[in-house]
PDB file of C-alpha atoms and ligand atoms in Angstrom:
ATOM      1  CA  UNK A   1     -28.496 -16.665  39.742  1.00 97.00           C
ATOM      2  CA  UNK A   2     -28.196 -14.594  36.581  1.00 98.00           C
ATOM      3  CA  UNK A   3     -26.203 -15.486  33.661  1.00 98.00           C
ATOM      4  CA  UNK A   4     -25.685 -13.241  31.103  1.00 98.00           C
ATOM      5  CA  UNK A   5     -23.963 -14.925  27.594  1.00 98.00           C
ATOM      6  CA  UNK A   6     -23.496 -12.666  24.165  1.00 98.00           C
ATOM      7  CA  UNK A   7     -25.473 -10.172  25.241  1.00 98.00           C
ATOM      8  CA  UNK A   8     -26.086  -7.485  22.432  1.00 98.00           C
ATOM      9  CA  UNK A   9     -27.823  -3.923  22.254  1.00 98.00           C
ATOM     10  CA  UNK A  10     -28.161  -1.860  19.576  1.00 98.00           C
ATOM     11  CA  UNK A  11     -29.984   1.302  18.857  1.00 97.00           C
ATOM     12  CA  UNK A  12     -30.229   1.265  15.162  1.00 94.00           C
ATOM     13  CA  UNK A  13     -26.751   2.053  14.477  1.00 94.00           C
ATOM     14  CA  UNK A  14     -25.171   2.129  17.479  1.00 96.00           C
ATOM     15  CA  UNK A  15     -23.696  -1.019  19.113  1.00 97.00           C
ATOM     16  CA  UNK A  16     -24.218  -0.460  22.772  1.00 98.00           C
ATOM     17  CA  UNK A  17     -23.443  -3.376  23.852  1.00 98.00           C
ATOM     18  CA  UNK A  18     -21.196  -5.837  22.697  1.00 98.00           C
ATOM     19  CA  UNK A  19     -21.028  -9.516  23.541  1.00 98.00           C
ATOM     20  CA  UNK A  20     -21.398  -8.970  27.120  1.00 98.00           C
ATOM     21  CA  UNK A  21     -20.456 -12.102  29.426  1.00 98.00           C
ATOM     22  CA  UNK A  22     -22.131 -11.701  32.894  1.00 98.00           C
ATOM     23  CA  UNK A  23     -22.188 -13.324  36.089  1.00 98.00           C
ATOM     24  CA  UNK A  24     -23.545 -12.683  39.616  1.00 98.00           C
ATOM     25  CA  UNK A  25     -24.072 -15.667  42.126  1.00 98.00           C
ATOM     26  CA  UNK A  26     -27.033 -15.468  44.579  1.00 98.00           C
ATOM     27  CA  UNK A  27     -25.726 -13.121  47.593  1.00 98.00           C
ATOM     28  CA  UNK A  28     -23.578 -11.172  45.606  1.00 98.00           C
ATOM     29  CA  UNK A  29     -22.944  -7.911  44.574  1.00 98.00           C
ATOM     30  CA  UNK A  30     -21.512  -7.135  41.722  1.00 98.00           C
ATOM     31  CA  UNK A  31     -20.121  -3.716  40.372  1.00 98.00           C
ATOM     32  CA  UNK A  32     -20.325  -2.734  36.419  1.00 97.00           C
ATOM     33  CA  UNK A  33     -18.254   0.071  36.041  1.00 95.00           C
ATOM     34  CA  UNK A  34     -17.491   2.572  32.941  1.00 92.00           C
ATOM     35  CA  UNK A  35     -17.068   6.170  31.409  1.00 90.00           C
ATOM     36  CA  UNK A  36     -20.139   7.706  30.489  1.00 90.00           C
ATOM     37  CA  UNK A  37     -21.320   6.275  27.472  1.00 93.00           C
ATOM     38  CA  UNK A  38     -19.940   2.644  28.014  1.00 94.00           C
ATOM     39  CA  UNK A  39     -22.987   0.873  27.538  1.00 97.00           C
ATOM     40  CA  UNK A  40     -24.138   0.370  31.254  1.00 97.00           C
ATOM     41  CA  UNK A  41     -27.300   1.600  31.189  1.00 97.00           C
ATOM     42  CA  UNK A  42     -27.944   0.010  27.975  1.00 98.00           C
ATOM     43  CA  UNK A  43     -27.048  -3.592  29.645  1.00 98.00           C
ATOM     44  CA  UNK A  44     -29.194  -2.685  32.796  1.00 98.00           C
ATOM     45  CA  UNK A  45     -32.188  -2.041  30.650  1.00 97.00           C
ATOM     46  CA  UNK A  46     -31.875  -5.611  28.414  1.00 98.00           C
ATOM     47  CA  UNK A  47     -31.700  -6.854  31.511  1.00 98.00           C
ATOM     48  CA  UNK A  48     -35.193  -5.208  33.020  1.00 96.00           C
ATOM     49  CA  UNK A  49     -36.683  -5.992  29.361  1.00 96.00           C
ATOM     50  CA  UNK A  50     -36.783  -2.235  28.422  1.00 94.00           C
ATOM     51  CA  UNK A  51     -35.055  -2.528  25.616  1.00 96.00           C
ATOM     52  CA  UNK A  52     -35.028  -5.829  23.496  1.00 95.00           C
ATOM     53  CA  UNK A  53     -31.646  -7.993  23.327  1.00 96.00           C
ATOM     54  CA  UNK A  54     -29.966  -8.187  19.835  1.00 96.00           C
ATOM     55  CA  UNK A  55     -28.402 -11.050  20.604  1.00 97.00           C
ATOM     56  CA  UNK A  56     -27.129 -13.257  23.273  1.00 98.00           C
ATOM     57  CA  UNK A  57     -28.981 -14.841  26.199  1.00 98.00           C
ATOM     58  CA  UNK A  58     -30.304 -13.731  30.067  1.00 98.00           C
ATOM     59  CA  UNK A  59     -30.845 -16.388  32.453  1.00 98.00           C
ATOM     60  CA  UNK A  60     -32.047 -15.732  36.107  1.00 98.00           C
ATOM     61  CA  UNK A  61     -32.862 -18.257  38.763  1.00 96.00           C
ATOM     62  CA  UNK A  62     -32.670 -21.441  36.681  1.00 95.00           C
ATOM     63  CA  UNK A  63     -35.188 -19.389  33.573  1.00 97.00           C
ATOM     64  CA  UNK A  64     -34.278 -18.217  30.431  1.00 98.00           C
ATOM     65  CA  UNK A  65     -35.810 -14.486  30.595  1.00 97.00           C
ATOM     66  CA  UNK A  66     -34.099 -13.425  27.640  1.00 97.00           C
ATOM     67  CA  UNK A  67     -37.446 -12.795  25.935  1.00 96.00           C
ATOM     68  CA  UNK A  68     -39.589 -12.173  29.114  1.00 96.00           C
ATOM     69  CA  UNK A  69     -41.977  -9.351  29.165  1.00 95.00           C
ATOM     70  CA  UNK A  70     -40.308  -6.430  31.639  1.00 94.00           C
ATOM     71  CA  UNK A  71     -43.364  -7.021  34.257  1.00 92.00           C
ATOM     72  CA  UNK A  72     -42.458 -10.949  34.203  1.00 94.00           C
ATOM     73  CA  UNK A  73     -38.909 -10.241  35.311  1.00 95.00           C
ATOM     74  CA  UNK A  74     -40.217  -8.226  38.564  1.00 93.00           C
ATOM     75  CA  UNK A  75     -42.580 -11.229  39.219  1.00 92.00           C
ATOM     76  CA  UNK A  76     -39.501 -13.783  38.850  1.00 94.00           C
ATOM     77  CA  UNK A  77     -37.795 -10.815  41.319  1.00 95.00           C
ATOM     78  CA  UNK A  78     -35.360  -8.859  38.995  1.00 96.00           C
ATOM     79  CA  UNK A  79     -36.130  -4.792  40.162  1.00 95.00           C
ATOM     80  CA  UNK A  80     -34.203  -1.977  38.076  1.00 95.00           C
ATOM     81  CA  UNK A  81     -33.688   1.236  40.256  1.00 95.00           C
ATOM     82  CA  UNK A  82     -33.051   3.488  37.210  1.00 93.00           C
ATOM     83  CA  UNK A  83     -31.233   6.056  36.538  1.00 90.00           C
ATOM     84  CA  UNK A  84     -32.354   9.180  37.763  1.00 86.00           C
ATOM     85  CA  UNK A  85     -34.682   7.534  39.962  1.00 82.00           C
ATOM     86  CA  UNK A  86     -37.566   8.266  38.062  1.00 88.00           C
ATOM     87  CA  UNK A  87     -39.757   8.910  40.720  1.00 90.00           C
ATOM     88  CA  UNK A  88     -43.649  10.523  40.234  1.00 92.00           C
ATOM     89  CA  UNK A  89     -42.884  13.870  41.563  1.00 91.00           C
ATOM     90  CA  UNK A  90     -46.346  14.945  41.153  1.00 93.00           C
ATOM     91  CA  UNK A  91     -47.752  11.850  43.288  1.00 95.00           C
ATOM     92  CA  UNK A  92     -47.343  11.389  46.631  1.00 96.00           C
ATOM     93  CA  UNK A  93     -44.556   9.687  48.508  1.00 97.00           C
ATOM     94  CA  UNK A  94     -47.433   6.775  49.596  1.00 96.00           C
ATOM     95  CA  UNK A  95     -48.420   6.329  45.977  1.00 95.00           C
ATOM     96  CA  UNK A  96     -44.814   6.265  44.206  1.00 95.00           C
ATOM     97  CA  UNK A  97     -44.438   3.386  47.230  1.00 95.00           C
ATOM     98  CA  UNK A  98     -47.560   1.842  46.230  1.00 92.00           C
ATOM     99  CA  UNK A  99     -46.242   1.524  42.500  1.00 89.00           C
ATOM    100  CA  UNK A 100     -43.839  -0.853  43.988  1.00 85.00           C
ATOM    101  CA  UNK A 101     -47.023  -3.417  44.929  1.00 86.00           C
ATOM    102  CA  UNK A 102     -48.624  -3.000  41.495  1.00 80.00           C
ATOM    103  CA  UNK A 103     -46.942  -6.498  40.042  1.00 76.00           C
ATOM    104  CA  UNK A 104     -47.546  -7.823  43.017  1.00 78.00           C
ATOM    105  CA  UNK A 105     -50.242 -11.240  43.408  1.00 72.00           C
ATOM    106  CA  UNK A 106     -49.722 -12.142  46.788  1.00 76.00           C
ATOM    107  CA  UNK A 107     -51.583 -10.368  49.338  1.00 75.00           C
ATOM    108  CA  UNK A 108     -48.312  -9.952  50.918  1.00 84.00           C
ATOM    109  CA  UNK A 109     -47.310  -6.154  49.926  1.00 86.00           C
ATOM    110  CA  UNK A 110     -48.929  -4.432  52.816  1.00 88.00           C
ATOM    111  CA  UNK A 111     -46.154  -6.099  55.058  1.00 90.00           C
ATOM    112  CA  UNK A 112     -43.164  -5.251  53.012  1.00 91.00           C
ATOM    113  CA  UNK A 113     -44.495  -1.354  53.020  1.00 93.00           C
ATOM    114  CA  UNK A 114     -44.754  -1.475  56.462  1.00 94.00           C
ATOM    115  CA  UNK A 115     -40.791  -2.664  55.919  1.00 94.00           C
ATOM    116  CA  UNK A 116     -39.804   0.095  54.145  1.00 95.00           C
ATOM    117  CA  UNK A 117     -41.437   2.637  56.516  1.00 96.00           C
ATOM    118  CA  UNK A 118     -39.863   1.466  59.306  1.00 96.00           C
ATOM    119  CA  UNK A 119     -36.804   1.400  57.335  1.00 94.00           C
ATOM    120  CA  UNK A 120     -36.684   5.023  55.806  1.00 95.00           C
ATOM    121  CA  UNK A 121     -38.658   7.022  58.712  1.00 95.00           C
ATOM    122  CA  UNK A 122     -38.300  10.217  56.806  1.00 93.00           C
ATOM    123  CA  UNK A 123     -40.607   8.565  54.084  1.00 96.00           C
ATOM    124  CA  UNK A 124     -42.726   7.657  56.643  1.00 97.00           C
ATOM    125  CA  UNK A 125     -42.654  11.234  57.602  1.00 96.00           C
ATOM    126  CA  UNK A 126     -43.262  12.477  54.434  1.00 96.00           C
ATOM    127  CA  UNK A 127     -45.901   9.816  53.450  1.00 96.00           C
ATOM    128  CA  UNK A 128     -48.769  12.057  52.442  1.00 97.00           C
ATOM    129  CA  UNK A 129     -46.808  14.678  50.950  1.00 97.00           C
ATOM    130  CA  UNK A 130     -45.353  15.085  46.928  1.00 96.00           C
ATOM    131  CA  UNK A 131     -42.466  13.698  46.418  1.00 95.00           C
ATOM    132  CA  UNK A 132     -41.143  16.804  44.575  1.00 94.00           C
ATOM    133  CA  UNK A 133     -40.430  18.239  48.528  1.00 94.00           C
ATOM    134  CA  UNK A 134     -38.204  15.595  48.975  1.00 94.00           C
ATOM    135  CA  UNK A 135     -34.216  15.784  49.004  1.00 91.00           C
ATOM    136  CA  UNK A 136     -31.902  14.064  46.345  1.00 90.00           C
ATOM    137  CA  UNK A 137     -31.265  11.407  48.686  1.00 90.00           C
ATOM    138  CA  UNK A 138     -34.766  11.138  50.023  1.00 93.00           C
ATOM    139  CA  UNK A 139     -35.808  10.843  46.729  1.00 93.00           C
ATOM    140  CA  UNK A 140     -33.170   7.934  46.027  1.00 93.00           C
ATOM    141  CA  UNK A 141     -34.236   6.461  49.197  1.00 94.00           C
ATOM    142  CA  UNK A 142     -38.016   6.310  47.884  1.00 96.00           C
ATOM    143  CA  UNK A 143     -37.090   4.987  44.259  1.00 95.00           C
ATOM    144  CA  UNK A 144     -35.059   1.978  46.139  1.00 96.00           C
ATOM    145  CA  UNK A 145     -38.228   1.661  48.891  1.00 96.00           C
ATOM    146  CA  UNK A 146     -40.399   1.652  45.806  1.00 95.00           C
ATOM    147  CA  UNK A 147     -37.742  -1.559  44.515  1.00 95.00           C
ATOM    148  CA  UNK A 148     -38.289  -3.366  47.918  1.00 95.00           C
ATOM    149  CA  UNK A 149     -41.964  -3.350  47.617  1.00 94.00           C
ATOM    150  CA  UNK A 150     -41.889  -5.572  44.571  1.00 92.00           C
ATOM    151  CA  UNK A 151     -39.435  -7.937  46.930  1.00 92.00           C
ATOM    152  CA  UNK A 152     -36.741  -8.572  44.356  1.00 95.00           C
ATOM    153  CA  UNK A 153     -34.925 -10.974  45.010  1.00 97.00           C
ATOM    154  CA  UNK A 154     -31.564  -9.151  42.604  1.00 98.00           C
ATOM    155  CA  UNK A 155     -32.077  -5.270  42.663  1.00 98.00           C
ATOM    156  CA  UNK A 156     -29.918  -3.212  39.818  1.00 98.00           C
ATOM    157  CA  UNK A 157     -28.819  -0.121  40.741  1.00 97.00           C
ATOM    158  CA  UNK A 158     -27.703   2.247  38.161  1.00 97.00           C
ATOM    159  CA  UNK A 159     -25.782   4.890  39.492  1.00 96.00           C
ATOM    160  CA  UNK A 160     -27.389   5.511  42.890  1.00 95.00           C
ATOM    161  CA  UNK A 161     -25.049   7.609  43.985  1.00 94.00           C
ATOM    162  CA  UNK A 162     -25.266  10.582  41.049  1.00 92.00           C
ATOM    163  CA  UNK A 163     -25.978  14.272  42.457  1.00 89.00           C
ATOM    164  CA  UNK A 164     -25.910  12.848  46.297  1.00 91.00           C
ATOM    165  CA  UNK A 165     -24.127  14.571  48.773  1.00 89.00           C
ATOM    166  CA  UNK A 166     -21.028  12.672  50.396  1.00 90.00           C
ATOM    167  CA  UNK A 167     -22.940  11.401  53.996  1.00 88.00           C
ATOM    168  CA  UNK A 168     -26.014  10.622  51.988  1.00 90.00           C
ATOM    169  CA  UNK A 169     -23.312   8.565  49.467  1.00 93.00           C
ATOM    170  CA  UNK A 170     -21.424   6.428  52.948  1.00 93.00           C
ATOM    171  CA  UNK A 171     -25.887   6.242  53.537  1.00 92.00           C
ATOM    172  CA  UNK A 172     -26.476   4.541  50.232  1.00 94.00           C
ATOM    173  CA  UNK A 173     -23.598   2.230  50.111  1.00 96.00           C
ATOM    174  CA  UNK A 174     -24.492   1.257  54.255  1.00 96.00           C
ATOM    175  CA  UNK A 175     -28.409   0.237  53.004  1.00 95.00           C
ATOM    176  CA  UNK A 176     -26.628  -1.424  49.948  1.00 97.00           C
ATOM    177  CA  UNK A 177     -24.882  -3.753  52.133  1.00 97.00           C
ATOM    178  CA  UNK A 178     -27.401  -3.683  54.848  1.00 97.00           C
ATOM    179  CA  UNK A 179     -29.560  -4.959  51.634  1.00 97.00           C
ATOM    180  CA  UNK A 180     -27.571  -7.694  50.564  1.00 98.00           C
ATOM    181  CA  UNK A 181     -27.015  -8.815  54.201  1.00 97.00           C
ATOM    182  CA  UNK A 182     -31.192  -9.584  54.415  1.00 96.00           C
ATOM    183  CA  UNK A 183     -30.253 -11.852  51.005  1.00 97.00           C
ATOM    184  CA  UNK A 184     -30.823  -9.309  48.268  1.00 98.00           C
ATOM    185  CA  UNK A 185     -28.567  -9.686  45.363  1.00 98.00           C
ATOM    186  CA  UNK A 186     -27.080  -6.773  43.762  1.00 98.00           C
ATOM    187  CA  UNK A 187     -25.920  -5.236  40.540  1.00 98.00           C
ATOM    188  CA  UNK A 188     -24.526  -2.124  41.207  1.00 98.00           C
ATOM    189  CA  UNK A 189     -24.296   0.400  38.229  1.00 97.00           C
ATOM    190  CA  UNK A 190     -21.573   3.125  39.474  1.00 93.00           C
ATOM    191  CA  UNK A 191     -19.285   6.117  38.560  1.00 86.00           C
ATOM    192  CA  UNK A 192     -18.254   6.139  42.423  1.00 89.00           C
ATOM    193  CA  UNK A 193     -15.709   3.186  41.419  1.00 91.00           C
ATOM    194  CA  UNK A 194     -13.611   3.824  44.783  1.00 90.00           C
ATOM    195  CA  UNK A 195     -16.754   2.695  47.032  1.00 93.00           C
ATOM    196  CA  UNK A 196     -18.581   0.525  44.700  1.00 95.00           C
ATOM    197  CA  UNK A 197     -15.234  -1.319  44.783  1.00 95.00           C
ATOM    198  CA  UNK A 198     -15.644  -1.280  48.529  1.00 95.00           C
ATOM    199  CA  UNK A 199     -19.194  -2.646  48.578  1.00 97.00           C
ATOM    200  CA  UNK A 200     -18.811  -5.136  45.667  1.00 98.00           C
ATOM    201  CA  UNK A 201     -17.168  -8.742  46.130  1.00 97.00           C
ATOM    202  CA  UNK A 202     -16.406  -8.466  41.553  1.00 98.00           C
ATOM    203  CA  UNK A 203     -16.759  -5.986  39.069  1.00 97.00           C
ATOM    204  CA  UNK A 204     -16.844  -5.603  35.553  1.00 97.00           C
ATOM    205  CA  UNK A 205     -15.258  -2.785  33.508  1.00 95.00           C
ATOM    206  CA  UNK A 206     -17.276  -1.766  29.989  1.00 95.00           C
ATOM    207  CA  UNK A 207     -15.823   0.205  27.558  1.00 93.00           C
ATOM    208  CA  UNK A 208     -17.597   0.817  24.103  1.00 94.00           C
ATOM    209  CA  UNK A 209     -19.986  -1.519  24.779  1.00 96.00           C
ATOM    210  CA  UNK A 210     -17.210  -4.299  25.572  1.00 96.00           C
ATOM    211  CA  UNK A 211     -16.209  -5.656  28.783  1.00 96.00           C
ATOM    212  CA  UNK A 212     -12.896  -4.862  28.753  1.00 93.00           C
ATOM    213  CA  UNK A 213     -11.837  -6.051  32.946  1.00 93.00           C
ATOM    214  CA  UNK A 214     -13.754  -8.390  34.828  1.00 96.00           C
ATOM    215  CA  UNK A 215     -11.916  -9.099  37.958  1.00 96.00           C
ATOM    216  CA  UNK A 216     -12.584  -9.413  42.058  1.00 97.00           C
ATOM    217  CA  UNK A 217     -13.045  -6.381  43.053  1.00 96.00           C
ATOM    218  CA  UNK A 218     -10.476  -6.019  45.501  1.00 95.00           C
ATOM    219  CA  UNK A 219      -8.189  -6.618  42.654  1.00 95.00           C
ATOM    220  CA  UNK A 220      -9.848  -4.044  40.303  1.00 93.00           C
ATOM    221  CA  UNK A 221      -9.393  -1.329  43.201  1.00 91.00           C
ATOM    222  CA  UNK A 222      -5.674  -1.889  43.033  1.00 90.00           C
ATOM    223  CA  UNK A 223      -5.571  -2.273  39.185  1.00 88.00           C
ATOM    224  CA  UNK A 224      -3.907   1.018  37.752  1.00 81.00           C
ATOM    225  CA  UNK A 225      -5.349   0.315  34.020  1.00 80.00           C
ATOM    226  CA  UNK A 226      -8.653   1.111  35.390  1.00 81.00           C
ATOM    227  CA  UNK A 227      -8.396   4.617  36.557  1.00 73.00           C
ATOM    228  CA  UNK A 228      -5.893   5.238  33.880  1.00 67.00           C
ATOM    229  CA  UNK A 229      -7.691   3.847  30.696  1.00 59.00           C
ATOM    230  CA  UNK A 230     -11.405   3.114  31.229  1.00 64.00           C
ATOM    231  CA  UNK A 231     -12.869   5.290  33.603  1.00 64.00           C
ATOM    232  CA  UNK A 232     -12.079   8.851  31.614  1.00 58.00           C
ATOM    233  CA  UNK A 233     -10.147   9.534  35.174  1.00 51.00           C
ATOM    234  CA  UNK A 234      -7.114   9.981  33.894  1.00 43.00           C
ATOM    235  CA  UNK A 235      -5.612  12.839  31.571  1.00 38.00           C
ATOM    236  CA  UNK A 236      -4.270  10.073  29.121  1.00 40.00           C
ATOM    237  CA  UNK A 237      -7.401   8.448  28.274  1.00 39.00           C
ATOM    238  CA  UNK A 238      -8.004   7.519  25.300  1.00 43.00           C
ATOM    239  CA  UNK A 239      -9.620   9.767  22.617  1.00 42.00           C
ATOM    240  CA  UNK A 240     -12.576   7.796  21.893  1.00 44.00           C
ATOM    241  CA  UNK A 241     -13.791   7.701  25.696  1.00 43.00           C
ATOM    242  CA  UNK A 242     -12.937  11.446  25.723  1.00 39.00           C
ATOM    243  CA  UNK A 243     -15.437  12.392  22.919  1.00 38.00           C
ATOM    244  CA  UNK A 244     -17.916  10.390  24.818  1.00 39.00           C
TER     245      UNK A 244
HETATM  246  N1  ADP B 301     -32.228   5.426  23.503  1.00 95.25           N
HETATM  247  C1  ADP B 301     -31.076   5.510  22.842  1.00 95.25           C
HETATM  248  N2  ADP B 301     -31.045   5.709  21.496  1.00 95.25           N
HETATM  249  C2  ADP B 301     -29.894   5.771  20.820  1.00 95.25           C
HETATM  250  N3  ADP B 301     -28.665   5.663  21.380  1.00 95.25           N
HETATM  251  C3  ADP B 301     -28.629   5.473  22.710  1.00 95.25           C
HETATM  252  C4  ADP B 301     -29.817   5.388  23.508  1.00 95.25           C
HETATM  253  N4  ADP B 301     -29.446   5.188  24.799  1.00 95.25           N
HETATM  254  C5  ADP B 301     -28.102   5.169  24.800  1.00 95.25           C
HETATM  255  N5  ADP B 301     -27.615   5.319  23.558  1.00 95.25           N
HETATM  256  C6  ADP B 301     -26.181   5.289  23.169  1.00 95.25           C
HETATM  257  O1  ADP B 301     -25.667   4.039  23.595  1.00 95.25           O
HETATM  258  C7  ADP B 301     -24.367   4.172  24.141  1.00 95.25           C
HETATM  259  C8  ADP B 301     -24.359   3.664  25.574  1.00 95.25           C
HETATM  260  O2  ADP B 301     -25.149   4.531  26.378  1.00 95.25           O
HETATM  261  P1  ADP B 301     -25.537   4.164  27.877  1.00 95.25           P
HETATM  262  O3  ADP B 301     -25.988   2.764  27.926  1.00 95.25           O
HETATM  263  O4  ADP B 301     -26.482   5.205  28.349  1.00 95.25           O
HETATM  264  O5  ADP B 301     -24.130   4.286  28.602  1.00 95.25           O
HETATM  265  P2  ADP B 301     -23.763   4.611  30.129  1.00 95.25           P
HETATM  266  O6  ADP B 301     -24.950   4.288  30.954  1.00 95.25           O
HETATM  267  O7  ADP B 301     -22.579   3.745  30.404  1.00 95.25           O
HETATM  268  O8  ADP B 301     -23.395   6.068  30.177  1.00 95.25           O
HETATM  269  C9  ADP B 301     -24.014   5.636  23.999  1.00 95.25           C
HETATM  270  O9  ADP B 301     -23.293   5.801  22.800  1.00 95.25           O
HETATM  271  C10 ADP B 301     -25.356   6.322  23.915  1.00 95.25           C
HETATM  272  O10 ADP B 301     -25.281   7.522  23.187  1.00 95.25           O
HETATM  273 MG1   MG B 302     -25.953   5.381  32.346  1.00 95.25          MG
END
């Protein structure tokens, strides 16, 4: 469903990412993990359109999107969920939902925001009211009810997880897979790499811009490199992730 070949970012002089080769199959999810700095959000956002490929090649659903505008990869059903949510705190929970519909050009939109109430009943709760009152995890709830809107048919996640309490975390991953079970693919962004190992069937490993492991994830999990030498867990990693 998407193939990613070559795939280059660069912000004048900085290589961000570097020849990236990228698979996910429709169903899947897929995990790209990495120290801070390692070029994921970088790859997420060539992928959305937000920032313009270097080099290499995006293909999704059978189209070469590798020079799509960002609004015509939500209408062919690629959704980011960025980082930090980026919700409109100063708009109300109804009207950040409502951004969802705006690509939209099938009448269709009411029913999938009727979907996403039922879903998330304390944004139906809070449907009148600015989303500033609402929790970190409400909050990361609304920026993924705001993704469903659009109906994607691959949602990216990057880092969904960041600043969330640990039940609101086991919450996340659960609608992840609950997700992917109603036929949403997923590329999953994480620092969490113990439960986005979990939730993802491969992952990929970038460091400095590179992918550096791309494995199943179950043998990633049990992979002591990762920790160790990619991931800035580790006491011994390397001095150019540490000055990251
Ligand atoms: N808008 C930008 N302008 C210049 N450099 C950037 C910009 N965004 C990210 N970078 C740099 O690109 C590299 C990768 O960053 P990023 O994609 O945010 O990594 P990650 O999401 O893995 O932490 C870093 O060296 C970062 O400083
Ligand atoms: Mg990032």
């Amino acid at each position: 469903m998407l193939e990613v070949r070559g795939l280059d970012v660069r912000y004048g002089r900085t290589h961000a990412v570097r020849s990236v080769d990228l698979d996910l199959a429709e169903g899947e999810i897929v995990t790209v993990l990495g120290a801070n700095g390692a070029g994921k959000t970088s790859l997420l956002r060539a992928l959305q359109g937000a920032v313009r490929a270097a080099d290499g090649s995006i293909r999704f659903a059978g189209e070469d999107l590798t020079h799509a505008s960002p609004a015509d990869r939500v209408r062919r059903g690629m959704m980011l969920v960025p980082e930090g949510r980026q919700i409109f705190v100063s708009m109300t929970v109804h009207e950040n939902l409502m951004m969802g519909a705006y690509l939209r050009s099938d009448g269709d939109w009411m029913r999938d925001l009727k979907e996403v109430y039922d879903r998330f009943p304390n944004l139906a709760e809070r449907r009148d009211m600015k989303a500033s009152v609402l929790s970190g995890g409400e909050q990361q709830m609304l920026a993924i009810g705001r993704a469903l809107v659009s109906r994607p048919r691959l949602i990216m996640l990057d880092e969904p997880s960041l600043g969330l309490s640990p039940l609101f975390v086991n919450n996340l991953f659960e609608l992840i897979r609950e997700l992917n079970r109603g036929g949403i693919s997923i590329l999953l962004v994480e620092q969490n790499t113990a439960m986005a190992l979990e939730t993802a069937s491969r992952g990929y490993v970038l460091e400095l811009g590179r992918v550096v492991l791309a494995d199943t994830a179950e043998a990633l999990a049990g992979d002591p490199a990762l920790a160790a030498a990619y991931l800035g867990g580790h006491a011994a990693a390397p001095a150019a992730i540490q000055t990251l």
